[in-house]
Coordinates of N, CA and C and ligand atoms in Angstrom, one line a residue:
M24 N -0.6 23.5 -3.6 CA 0.4 23.3 -2.6 C 1.1 23.7 -3.0
I25 N 2.7 23.8 -2.7 CA 3.5 23.6 -3.4 C 5.3 23.0 -3.1
F26 N 4.3 21.8 -2.1 CA 4.7 20.7 -1.7 C 4.3 20.0 -3.0
R27 N 3.1 20.2 -3.8 CA 2.9 19.2 -4.4 C 4.1 19.4 -5.8
D28 N 4.4 20.3 -6.8 CA 4.0 21.0 -6.9 C 6.0 20.5 -7.2
E29 N 6.8 20.8 -6.2 CA 7.8 20.7 -5.8 C 8.4 18.7 -6.4
L30 N 7.1 18.0 -5.4 CA 7.7 16.6 -5.7 C 7.0 15.8 -7.5
L31 N 6.2 16.6 -8.4 CA 5.7 16.3 -9.4 C 6.7 16.8 -10.2
K32 N 8.1 17.4 -10.0 CA 8.7 18.3 -10.2 C 10.6 17.5 -10.4
W33 N 10.8 17.4 -9.0 CA 11.0 15.6 -9.1 C 11.3 14.6 -9.3
F34 N 9.4 13.9 -9.7 CA 9.8 12.6 -9.6 C 9.9 12.7 -12.0
V35 N 9.5 13.8 -12.2 CA 9.5 13.1 -13.6 C 11.5 12.9 -13.9
E36 N 12.1 13.4 -12.7 CA 13.5 12.7 -13.6 C 13.5 11.4 -12.4
H37 N 13.6 11.4 -11.3 CA 13.1 10.4 -10.8 C 12.5 9.5 -10.6
R38 N 11.6 8.9 -10.8 CA 10.4 8.1 -11.3 C 11.5 6.6 -11.3
R39 N 10.8 5.3 -10.3 CA 10.6 4.3 -10.8 C 10.2 3.5 -11.3
N40 N 10.2 2.8 -12.5 CA 8.7 2.6 -14.1 C 8.9 1.5 -13.7
F41 N 7.9 1.0 -12.5 CA 7.4 -0.6 -11.8 C 6.6 -1.3 -13.1
S42 N 6.5 -1.8 -13.0 CA 5.5 -3.1 -14.0 C 4.1 -1.8 -13.3
W43 N 3.7 -2.8 -11.9 CA 3.2 -2.5 -12.3 C 1.9 -1.0 -11.8
R44 N 3.3 0.0 -12.2 CA 2.5 1.5 -12.3 C 1.6 1.4 -13.1
R45 N 2.0 1.2 -14.1 CA 2.4 1.0 -15.9 C 1.3 -0.5 -16.0
S46 N 0.3 -0.8 -15.9 CA -1.2 -1.3 -15.4 C -2.0 -0.4 -14.1
S47 N -3.4 -1.0 -15.5 CA -4.3 -0.3 -14.1 C -5.3 -1.6 -13.8
N48 N -4.9 -2.1 -14.0 CA -5.8 -3.9 -14.3 C -6.0 -4.1 -12.5
P49 N -7.4 -4.1 -12.0 CA -7.1 -4.5 -10.6 C -6.6 -5.1 -9.8
F50 N -6.2 -6.1 -11.0 CA -6.2 -7.3 -9.9 C -4.3 -7.3 -9.7
V51 N -3.9 -6.9 -10.6 CA -2.2 -6.5 -11.4 C -2.2 -5.5 -9.6
V52 N -2.4 -5.3 -9.7 CA -2.6 -3.8 -8.8 C -2.3 -4.0 -6.9
L53 N -3.5 -5.3 -7.0 CA -3.8 -5.5 -5.5 C -2.4 -7.2 -5.4
I54 N -2.1 -7.7 -6.6 CA -1.1 -8.5 -6.3 C 0.4 -8.0 -5.8
A55 N 0.6 -6.8 -7.0 CA 2.4 -6.3 -6.7 C 1.5 -5.6 -5.2
E56 N 0.7 -5.2 -4.7 CA 0.8 -4.2 -3.1 C 0.8 -5.7 -2.2
I57 N -0.3 -6.5 -2.0 CA 0.4 -7.9 -1.5 C 1.6 -8.0 -1.5
L58 N 2.4 -9.0 -2.6 CA 3.9 -8.6 -2.9 C 4.9 -8.3 -1.7
L59 N 4.5 -6.2 -2.0 CA 5.4 -5.6 -1.2 C 5.4 -5.3 -0.1
K60 N 5.1 -6.0 0.2 CA 4.8 -6.3 2.0 C 5.4 -6.2 2.6
K61 N 5.9 -7.6 2.5 CA 7.6 -8.0 3.0 C 8.1 -7.5 2.2
T62 N 8.8 -7.7 0.3 CA 9.6 -7.8 -0.2 C 9.9 -6.6 -0.9
T63 N 10.7 -6.7 -1.2 CA 11.5 -5.4 -2.3 C 11.6 -4.9 -3.1
A64 N 10.5 -3.9 -3.6 CA 10.5 -3.5 -4.8 C 10.9 -3.5 -6.2
D65 N 12.4 -3.8 -5.9 CA 12.7 -5.1 -7.0 C 12.4 -5.9 -8.0
A66 N 12.6 -7.3 -5.8 CA 12.0 -8.9 -5.8 C 11.2 -8.7 -6.5
V67 N 10.3 -7.6 -6.5 CA 8.7 -7.8 -7.3 C 9.0 -7.8 -8.6
E68 N 9.1 -7.2 -8.7 CA 10.1 -6.7 -9.5 C 10.0 -7.5 -10.8
H69 N 11.5 -8.3 -10.9 CA 11.4 -9.9 -11.2 C 10.7 -10.2 -10.7
F70 N 9.7 -10.8 -10.1 CA 8.8 -12.1 -9.7 C 7.1 -11.3 -10.6
I71 N 7.5 -10.4 -10.6 CA 6.1 -9.8 -10.9 C 5.2 -10.7 -11.9
P72 N 6.2 -10.7 -13.3 CA 5.9 -11.4 -14.6 C 5.1 -12.8 -14.4
G73 N 6.0 -13.7 -14.2 CA 6.4 -15.2 -14.1 C 5.3 -15.4 -13.1
F74 N 4.8 -15.0 -11.8 CA 3.4 -14.7 -10.9 C 2.1 -14.5 -12.1
L75 N 1.9 -13.8 -13.0 CA 0.7 -13.1 -13.0 C 0.4 -13.2 -14.7
G76 N 1.7 -14.0 -15.3 CA 1.6 -15.4 -16.1 C 0.7 -16.6 -15.8
R77 N 1.3 -17.1 -14.9 CA 0.5 -18.5 -14.6 C -0.7 -18.2 -13.9
F78 N -1.1 -16.8 -12.5 CA -2.6 -17.1 -12.2 C -2.6 -14.7 -12.6
P79 N -3.1 -15.0 -13.7 CA -3.4 -13.8 -14.3 C -4.9 -13.5 -13.7
D80 N -5.4 -14.1 -12.9 CA -6.9 -13.4 -12.1 C -7.1 -14.6 -11.2
P81 N -8.4 -14.4 -10.2 CA -8.5 -15.0 -9.4 C -8.6 -16.4 -9.5
F82 N -9.8 -16.1 -10.8 CA -10.0 -18.2 -11.0 C -8.9 -19.3 -11.2
S83 N -7.2 -18.3 -11.8 CA -6.8 -20.0 -11.5 C -6.4 -19.8 -10.7
I84 N -5.8 -19.1 -10.0 CA -5.6 -19.0 -8.6 C -6.4 -20.1 -7.2
A85 N -7.6 -20.3 -7.8 CA -8.2 -20.9 -6.8 C -7.8 -22.4 -7.3
E86 N -7.5 -21.5 -8.3 CA -7.5 -24.0 -9.3 C -6.7 -23.9 -8.5
S87 N -5.5 -24.1 -8.5 CA -4.1 -24.0 -9.1 C -4.0 -24.4 -7.2
T88 N -3.2 -25.3 -6.2 CA -3.2 -25.8 -5.1 C -2.3 -25.2 -4.0
V89 N -2.5 -25.8 -3.2 CA -1.7 -24.2 -2.0 C 0.3 -24.9 -2.4
E90 N 0.4 -27.0 -2.4 CA 1.9 -26.1 -2.9 C 2.3 -25.4 -4.5
E91 N 1.5 -25.4 -5.0 CA 1.6 -24.7 -6.6 C 2.5 -23.6 -6.3
L92 N 1.2 -22.7 -5.5 CA 1.3 -21.9 -4.8 C 2.7 -21.5 -4.0
R93 N 2.9 -22.2 -3.2 CA 3.7 -22.2 -2.7 C 4.8 -22.5 -2.8
G94 N 5.0 -23.0 -4.2 CA 6.6 -23.6 -4.8 C 7.1 -22.1 -5.8
F95 N 5.8 -21.0 -6.7 CA 6.3 -20.2 -7.3 C 6.6 -18.8 -6.0
L96 N 5.9 -19.3 -4.9 CA 6.6 -17.9 -4.1 C 7.7 -18.3 -3.5
A97 N 8.1 -19.3 -3.3 CA 8.8 -19.7 -2.6 C 10.1 -18.7 -2.7
P98 N 10.9 -18.7 -3.9 CA 12.6 -17.2 -4.7 C 12.0 -15.8 -3.3
L99 N 10.2 -15.8 -3.6 CA 10.4 -14.4 -2.8 C 10.5 -14.2 -1.1
G100 N 10.9 -15.7 -0.9 CA 11.4 -16.7 0.6 C 10.1 -15.6 2.0
L101 N 8.3 -15.9 0.5 CA 7.4 -15.9 1.4 C 6.6 -17.5 1.1
S102 N 5.8 -18.1 2.9 CA 5.7 -19.3 2.6 C 4.6 -19.7 2.2
T103 N 3.7 -21.0 3.1 CA 2.8 -21.4 2.8 C 1.8 -21.0 4.0
Q104 N 1.7 -20.1 4.8 CA 1.1 -19.1 5.4 C 0.5 -17.6 4.4
R105 N 1.3 -17.5 3.1 CA 1.0 -16.5 1.5 C 0.4 -16.9 0.8
A106 N 0.6 -17.9 1.2 CA -0.3 -18.5 -0.6 C -1.9 -19.4 0.1
V107 N -1.8 -19.7 1.4 CA -2.8 -20.0 2.1 C -4.2 -18.2 1.8
Q108 N -3.2 -17.5 1.4 CA -3.4 -16.1 2.0 C -4.2 -15.9 0.6
F109 N -3.8 -16.4 -0.4 CA -3.5 -16.0 -1.3 C -5.3 -17.4 -2.9
K110 N -5.4 -17.5 -2.0 CA -6.7 -18.6 -1.8 C -7.5 -17.9 -1.4
N111 N -6.8 -17.4 -0.9 CA -8.5 -17.0 0.4 C -8.7 -15.6 -0.8
L112 N -8.1 -15.3 -0.7 CA -8.5 -14.1 -1.4 C -9.3 -14.0 -2.7
A113 N -8.4 -14.9 -3.6 CA -8.4 -15.4 -4.8 C -10.4 -16.0 -4.4
G114 N -10.9 -16.7 -3.2 CA -12.7 -16.8 -3.1 C -13.0 -15.8 -3.1
A115 N -12.2 -15.9 -1.7 CA -13.6 -14.6 -1.6 C -14.3 -12.8 -3.6
L116 N -12.9 -12.4 -3.6 CA -12.5 -12.0 -5.0 C -14.3 -12.9 -6.1
I117 N -14.2 -14.3 -6.4 CA -15.0 -14.8 -7.1 C -16.2 -14.8 -6.3
R118 N -16.0 -15.6 -4.3 CA -17.4 -16.2 -3.7 C -18.1 -14.2 -4.5
D119 N -17.4 -13.3 -3.9 CA -18.5 -11.6 -3.6 C -18.4 -11.1 -4.7
H120 N -17.6 -11.2 -5.8 CA -17.4 -10.2 -6.4 C -16.9 -10.4 -8.0
Q121 N -18.0 -11.6 -8.2 CA -17.7 -12.0 -9.4 C -15.9 -12.2 -10.3
G122 N -15.3 -12.5 -9.5 CA -14.2 -12.2 -9.8 C -13.6 -11.4 -9.9
E123 N -14.0 -10.2 -10.1 CA -13.3 -8.5 -9.8 C -13.0 -8.0 -8.7
V124 N -11.4 -7.1 -8.7 CA -11.1 -6.9 -7.7 C -12.3 -5.5 -7.2
P125 N -13.2 -5.1 -5.8 CA -14.2 -4.6 -5.7 C -13.3 -2.4 -6.0
S126 N -13.7 -1.8 -5.2 CA -13.4 -0.4 -6.1 C -13.8 0.4 -4.5
K127 N -14.9 -0.1 -3.9 CA -14.8 0.7 -2.4 C -14.1 0.0 -0.9
L128 N -13.7 1.1 -0.8 CA -12.5 1.0 0.4 C -13.7 0.2 1.4
T129 N -14.6 -0.3 1.8 CA -14.8 -1.4 3.1 C -15.1 -2.0 2.3
Q130 N -15.5 -2.5 1.0 CA -15.3 -4.0 0.2 C -13.3 -4.4 0.3
L131 N -12.5 -3.6 0.2 CA -11.1 -3.9 0.1 C -11.4 -4.4 0.6
L132 N -11.8 -3.8 2.3 CA -11.4 -4.1 3.6 C -11.4 -5.0 4.0
E133 N -12.9 -5.9 3.4 CA -13.2 -6.9 3.7 C -12.3 -8.3 3.4
L134 N -11.5 -8.2 2.6 CA -10.5 -9.4 1.6 C -9.6 -9.5 2.1
P135 N -9.4 -11.3 2.8 CA -8.2 -11.6 3.0 C -7.0 -11.5 3.0
G136 N -6.6 -10.0 3.5 CA -5.5 -10.3 3.5 C -5.0 -9.0 3.3
V137 N -6.0 -7.6 3.7 CA -6.0 -6.2 2.4 C -6.5 -5.3 3.7
G138 N -4.9 -4.9 4.2 CA -5.5 -4.1 5.3 C -5.8 -2.9 5.1
P139 N -5.8 -1.4 5.8 CA -6.1 0.0 6.0 C -5.3 0.6 4.1
Y140 N -3.7 0.0 3.9 CA -2.3 0.9 3.6 C -3.2 0.2 1.8
I141 N -3.1 -0.9 1.7 CA -3.5 -2.4 0.6 C -4.2 -2.1 0.2
A142 N -5.8 -1.5 1.3 CA -6.7 -1.0 0.1 C -6.9 0.2 -0.2
S143 N -6.0 1.0 0.5 CA -5.7 2.5 -0.2 C -5.2 3.0 -1.4
A144 N -4.1 1.8 -1.0 CA -3.6 2.0 -2.4 C -3.7 1.3 -3.6
V145 N -4.5 0.0 -4.3 CA -5.4 -0.5 -4.7 C -6.8 0.2 -5.9
R146 N -7.3 1.0 -4.3 CA -7.9 2.2 -4.3 C -7.5 3.9 -5.2
C147 N -6.1 3.9 -5.0 CA -5.7 5.1 -5.6 C -5.3 4.1 -7.0
Y148 N -4.4 4.0 -7.3 CA -3.4 2.9 -8.0 C -4.6 2.3 -9.4
A149 N -5.4 1.4 -9.3 CA -6.0 1.0 -10.4 C -7.7 2.2 -10.8
F150 N -8.2 2.6 -9.5 CA -9.0 3.2 -9.2 C -9.1 5.1 -9.7
G151 N -8.2 5.5 -9.7 CA -7.8 6.6 -9.3 C -7.9 7.6 -8.3
G152 N -8.8 6.5 -7.1 CA -9.6 7.1 -6.2 C -8.6 8.4 -5.1
I153 N -9.6 9.4 -4.4 CA -7.6 10.5 -3.8 C -7.6 9.5 -2.1
E154 N -6.8 9.3 -3.1 CA -6.5 8.7 -1.6 C -4.1 8.0 -0.9
A155 N -4.5 8.3 -0.1 CA -3.1 9.0 0.1 C -2.6 7.8 0.7
P156 N -2.5 6.3 0.5 CA -1.7 5.2 1.6 C -0.3 5.5 1.9
V157 N -0.5 5.0 3.6 CA 1.3 5.4 4.3 C 1.4 4.4 5.0
D158 N 3.0 4.4 4.3 CA 3.5 2.5 4.7 C 4.9 4.0 5.4
S159 N 5.9 3.2 5.7 CA 7.0 3.3 6.6 C 7.6 4.5 6.0
N160 N 7.4 4.5 4.5 CA 8.3 4.9 4.3 C 7.7 6.3 3.9
V161 N 6.8 5.4 4.1 CA 5.6 6.8 4.3 C 5.1 8.9 5.2
A162 N 5.5 7.9 5.9 CA 4.9 7.9 6.9 C 6.7 8.9 7.8
R163 N 7.1 8.1 7.2 CA 8.1 9.1 7.6 C 9.2 10.3 7.6
I164 N 8.7 11.0 5.9 CA 8.9 11.8 5.3 C 8.1 13.2 6.2
I165 N 6.4 12.6 6.4 CA 5.4 12.9 7.4 C 6.3 14.0 8.1
V166 N 6.6 12.7 9.1 CA 7.0 13.2 10.5 C 8.4 13.7 10.3
R167 N 8.6 14.5 9.9 CA 10.4 14.6 9.5 C 10.1 16.1 9.0
L168 N 9.2 15.9 7.5 CA 8.6 17.4 7.2 C 8.0 18.2 7.9
H169 N 6.6 17.5 8.6 CA 5.9 18.2 9.5 C 6.3 18.5 11.1
G170 N 7.9 17.6 11.4 CA 8.2 18.1 12.4 C 7.6 16.8 13.7
I171 N 6.6 16.1 13.5 CA 6.3 15.9 14.9 C 5.8 14.1 15.3
T172 N 5.2 14.2 16.5 CA 5.9 12.7 16.7 C 4.6 12.4 17.8
P173 N 4.3 11.9 16.1 CA 2.6 11.4 16.7 C 3.2 10.6 17.9
S174 N 1.5 10.4 18.7 CA 1.5 10.2 20.0 C 0.7 8.7 19.9
R175 N 0.3 7.8 20.6 CA -0.2 6.4 20.4 C 0.1 5.5 19.3
F176 N -0.3 5.7 18.5 CA 0.5 4.7 17.5 C 1.4 5.1 16.6
E177 N 2.1 3.8 16.3 CA 3.4 4.1 15.5 C 3.1 4.4 14.0
A178 N 4.2 5.0 13.9 CA 3.8 6.8 13.0 C 2.4 5.9 11.3
R179 N 3.8 4.7 11.3 CA 2.5 4.5 9.7 C 1.3 4.0 10.1
K180 N 0.6 4.3 11.7 CA -1.3 3.9 11.4 C -1.2 5.2 11.9
S181 N -0.8 6.6 12.4 CA -1.3 6.9 13.2 C -2.3 7.6 12.3
P182 N -3.8 8.2 12.8 CA -4.4 8.9 12.0 C -3.8 10.5 11.7
E183 N -3.4 11.2 12.3 CA -2.7 12.7 12.3 C -1.7 12.2 11.3
V184 N -1.1 11.0 11.3 CA 0.4 11.4 9.9 C -0.3 10.6 8.7
W185 N -1.6 9.7 9.1 CA -2.6 9.9 7.3 C -3.1 11.5 6.6
G186 N -4.2 12.1 7.7 CA -4.2 13.6 7.8 C -3.5 14.3 7.0
L187 N -2.6 14.4 7.1 CA -2.0 15.2 6.7 C -1.2 15.0 5.4
A188 N -0.5 13.3 5.6 CA -0.7 12.7 3.2 C -1.6 13.3 2.7
K189 N -3.2 12.8 3.3 CA -4.4 13.5 2.8 C -3.8 14.1 2.2
E190 N -3.8 15.8 3.3 CA -3.7 16.8 2.9 C -3.0 16.9 1.9
L191 N -1.3 16.3 2.2 CA -0.1 17.1 0.7 C -1.1 16.1 -0.6
V192 N -1.1 14.9 -0.9 CA -1.8 14.6 -1.5 C -2.5 15.1 -2.7
G193 N -3.7 16.0 -1.9 CA -5.2 17.5 -2.3 C -5.4 16.8 -3.1
Q194 N -6.3 16.6 -3.7 CA -8.3 16.9 -4.1 C -7.5 16.1 -6.2
D195 N -6.9 16.2 -6.4 CA -6.8 16.3 -7.8 C -6.6 15.0 -8.4
T196 N -7.4 14.2 -8.7 CA -7.4 13.2 -9.8 C -6.6 12.5 -10.7
G197 N -6.2 13.9 -11.5 CA -5.3 14.2 -12.2 C -3.7 14.1 -12.2
T198 N -3.2 13.9 -10.4 CA -2.3 13.8 -10.0 C -2.0 12.8 -9.0
V199 N -3.0 12.0 -8.8 CA -2.8 11.6 -7.1 C -1.7 10.5 -7.4
R200 N -1.7 9.8 -8.0 CA -1.4 8.6 -8.1 C 0.3 8.6 -9.1
E201 N 0.8 10.1 -8.9 CA 2.3 10.2 -9.2 C 2.4 11.0 -8.7
I202 N 1.4 11.9 -7.3 CA 1.9 12.6 -6.2 C 2.8 11.3 -4.6
N203 N 1.6 9.7 -4.6 CA 2.5 9.6 -3.6 C 3.0 8.0 -4.2
W204 N 3.4 7.9 -5.8 CA 4.6 6.7 -6.2 C 5.5 8.4 -6.1
A205 N 5.5 9.7 -5.9 CA 6.4 10.0 -6.0 C 7.2 10.1 -4.2
L206 N 6.2 10.0 -3.4 CA 6.3 10.1 -2.2 C 7.2 8.9 -1.3
L207 N 6.2 7.5 -2.5 CA 7.6 5.9 -2.0 C 8.7 5.8 -2.3
D208 N 9.0 7.2 -3.8 CA 9.9 7.2 -4.2 C 11.0 7.8 -3.7
L209 N 10.3 9.5 -3.4 CA 11.3 9.9 -2.3 C 12.2 9.5 -1.5
G210 N 11.2 8.4 -0.2 CA 11.5 7.6 0.9 C 12.3 6.3 0.4
A211 N 12.4 6.1 -1.0 CA 13.1 4.7 -1.0 C 14.9 5.5 -1.7
Q212 N 14.5 6.7 -2.1 CA 16.2 8.0 -2.1 C 16.7 8.6 -1.7
V213 N 15.6 9.1 -0.6 CA 16.5 10.8 -0.8 C 15.6 11.1 0.8
C214 N 14.7 10.6 1.8 CA 14.7 11.0 2.8 C 14.3 9.3 3.6
T215 N 14.9 8.6 3.7 CA 15.7 7.3 3.8 C 16.2 7.5 6.0
A216 N 15.5 6.6 5.6 CA 15.9 6.0 7.9 C 16.7 6.5 7.6
R217 N 18.4 6.2 7.4 CA 19.5 5.9 8.1 C 20.1 8.0 7.8
E218 N 19.6 7.1 6.6 CA 20.5 9.5 6.6 C 19.8 9.6 5.4
P219 N 18.9 9.9 5.7 CA 18.2 11.1 4.3 C 19.6 12.8 4.1
R220 N 18.9 12.1 2.6 CA 20.1 12.4 2.1 C 18.9 14.3 1.6
C221 N 19.2 15.6 2.8 CA 18.6 16.6 2.9 C 18.3 17.9 1.5
Q222 N 19.8 17.5 1.3 CA 20.6 18.7 -0.1 C 20.1 18.4 -0.7
K223 N 19.8 17.2 -1.7 CA 18.8 16.4 -2.3 C 17.0 16.6 -2.7
C224 N 17.2 17.6 -1.8 CA 16.0 17.0 -1.5 C 14.7 17.9 -1.9
P225 N 13.5 17.6 -2.8 CA 12.8 18.8 -3.5 C 12.0 19.5 -2.4
L226 N 11.5 18.9 -1.1 CA 10.5 19.0 0.3 C 11.7 20.0 1.3
R227 N 13.2 20.1 0.9 CA 14.3 21.1 1.6 C 13.6 21.9 2.7
V228 N 13.1 23.0 1.4 CA 13.4 24.7 2.3 C 11.8 24.4 3.5
R229 N 11.1 24.0 3.0 CA 9.8 23.1 4.3 C 10.0 22.5 4.7
C230 N 10.7 21.5 5.1 CA 10.5 20.2 5.9 C 11.5 21.1 7.1
C231 N 10.5 20.1 8.1 CA 11.5 20.7 9.8 C 12.6 20.4 10.3
F232 N 13.1 19.1 10.0 CA 14.4 18.0 9.8 C 14.6 18.3 9.2
A233 N 14.8 19.3 8.2 CA 15.5 19.8 7.4 C 16.6 21.1 8.4
K234 N 15.3 21.3 8.4 CA 15.4 23.5 8.7 C 16.3 23.6 10.4
A235 N 16.7 21.8 11.7 CA 16.6 21.9 12.4 C 18.0 21.5 12.0
G236 N 18.4 21.3 11.5 CA 19.9 20.7 11.0 C 20.4 19.7 11.5
K237 N 18.9 18.4 11.1 CA 19.3 17.0 11.3 C 20.2 16.1 10.4
E238 N 19.7 17.4 9.1 CA 20.2 16.4 7.7 C 21.4 16.3 7.9
R239 N 22.0 14.7 6.1 CA 22.8 14.6 6.4 C 24.2 15.6 5.5
V240 N 24.9 16.2 5.2 CA 26.1 17.2 5.3 C 26.7 16.2 3.8
K241 N 26.6 16.7 3.1 CA 26.9 16.4 1.9 C 27.4 17.5 1.1
Ligands
SF4_318 S1 14.4 17.7 4.0 FE1 15.6 15.4 4.6 S2 13.9 15.1 6.0 FE2 13.1 16.5 5.0 S3 11.4 15.1 4.1 FE3 13.0 15.9 2.1 S4 15.6 14.2 2.9 FE4 13.2 13.7 4.7

């Protein structure tokens, strides 16, 4: 699909090189995705080396106290609730998976604090699964690209949007990570919520939003 080639070419020059993207350790990927849920990627990038230095696996989290975890998470503005969530997650990984992060979607979805986005992201980034995780940034791109208005569901939860994202990502295990990262980076840098920079977008010739002339002209 031409979308994919255009996206991948753009990604070569514009990719953001976060440390967790260089890791295929499923635990690192899972922790990063959980932290990214309520925190900016730049903040997580500064925070995660220290966190993983102290808590390199589920066992080290299970052996720590909620107070210690809360102290670690405080600079990110995360609460006691998130510290408890990490403890519960570590407990489930140890109890049900011998301290390993499972690779099946159904097993990931059973973990405390893991919803469809995080499960799909871990499947893709840690295990190379053909997945198209849709967060609000990716949903925005899909909605604008196809000129759709998802009904009944918030866009990032819409089955229609998830289906179109999966179509865009394709079936090639060799490029699935890069395409998903490219969508995330495009949403952060170009197809932003308030001022999409369509003139700089690799998808503009095929985008309904841009064709309708709604883009920012600069
Ligand atoms: S052309 Fe504009 S609206 Fe369409 S995906 Fe690109 S930045 Fe977003």
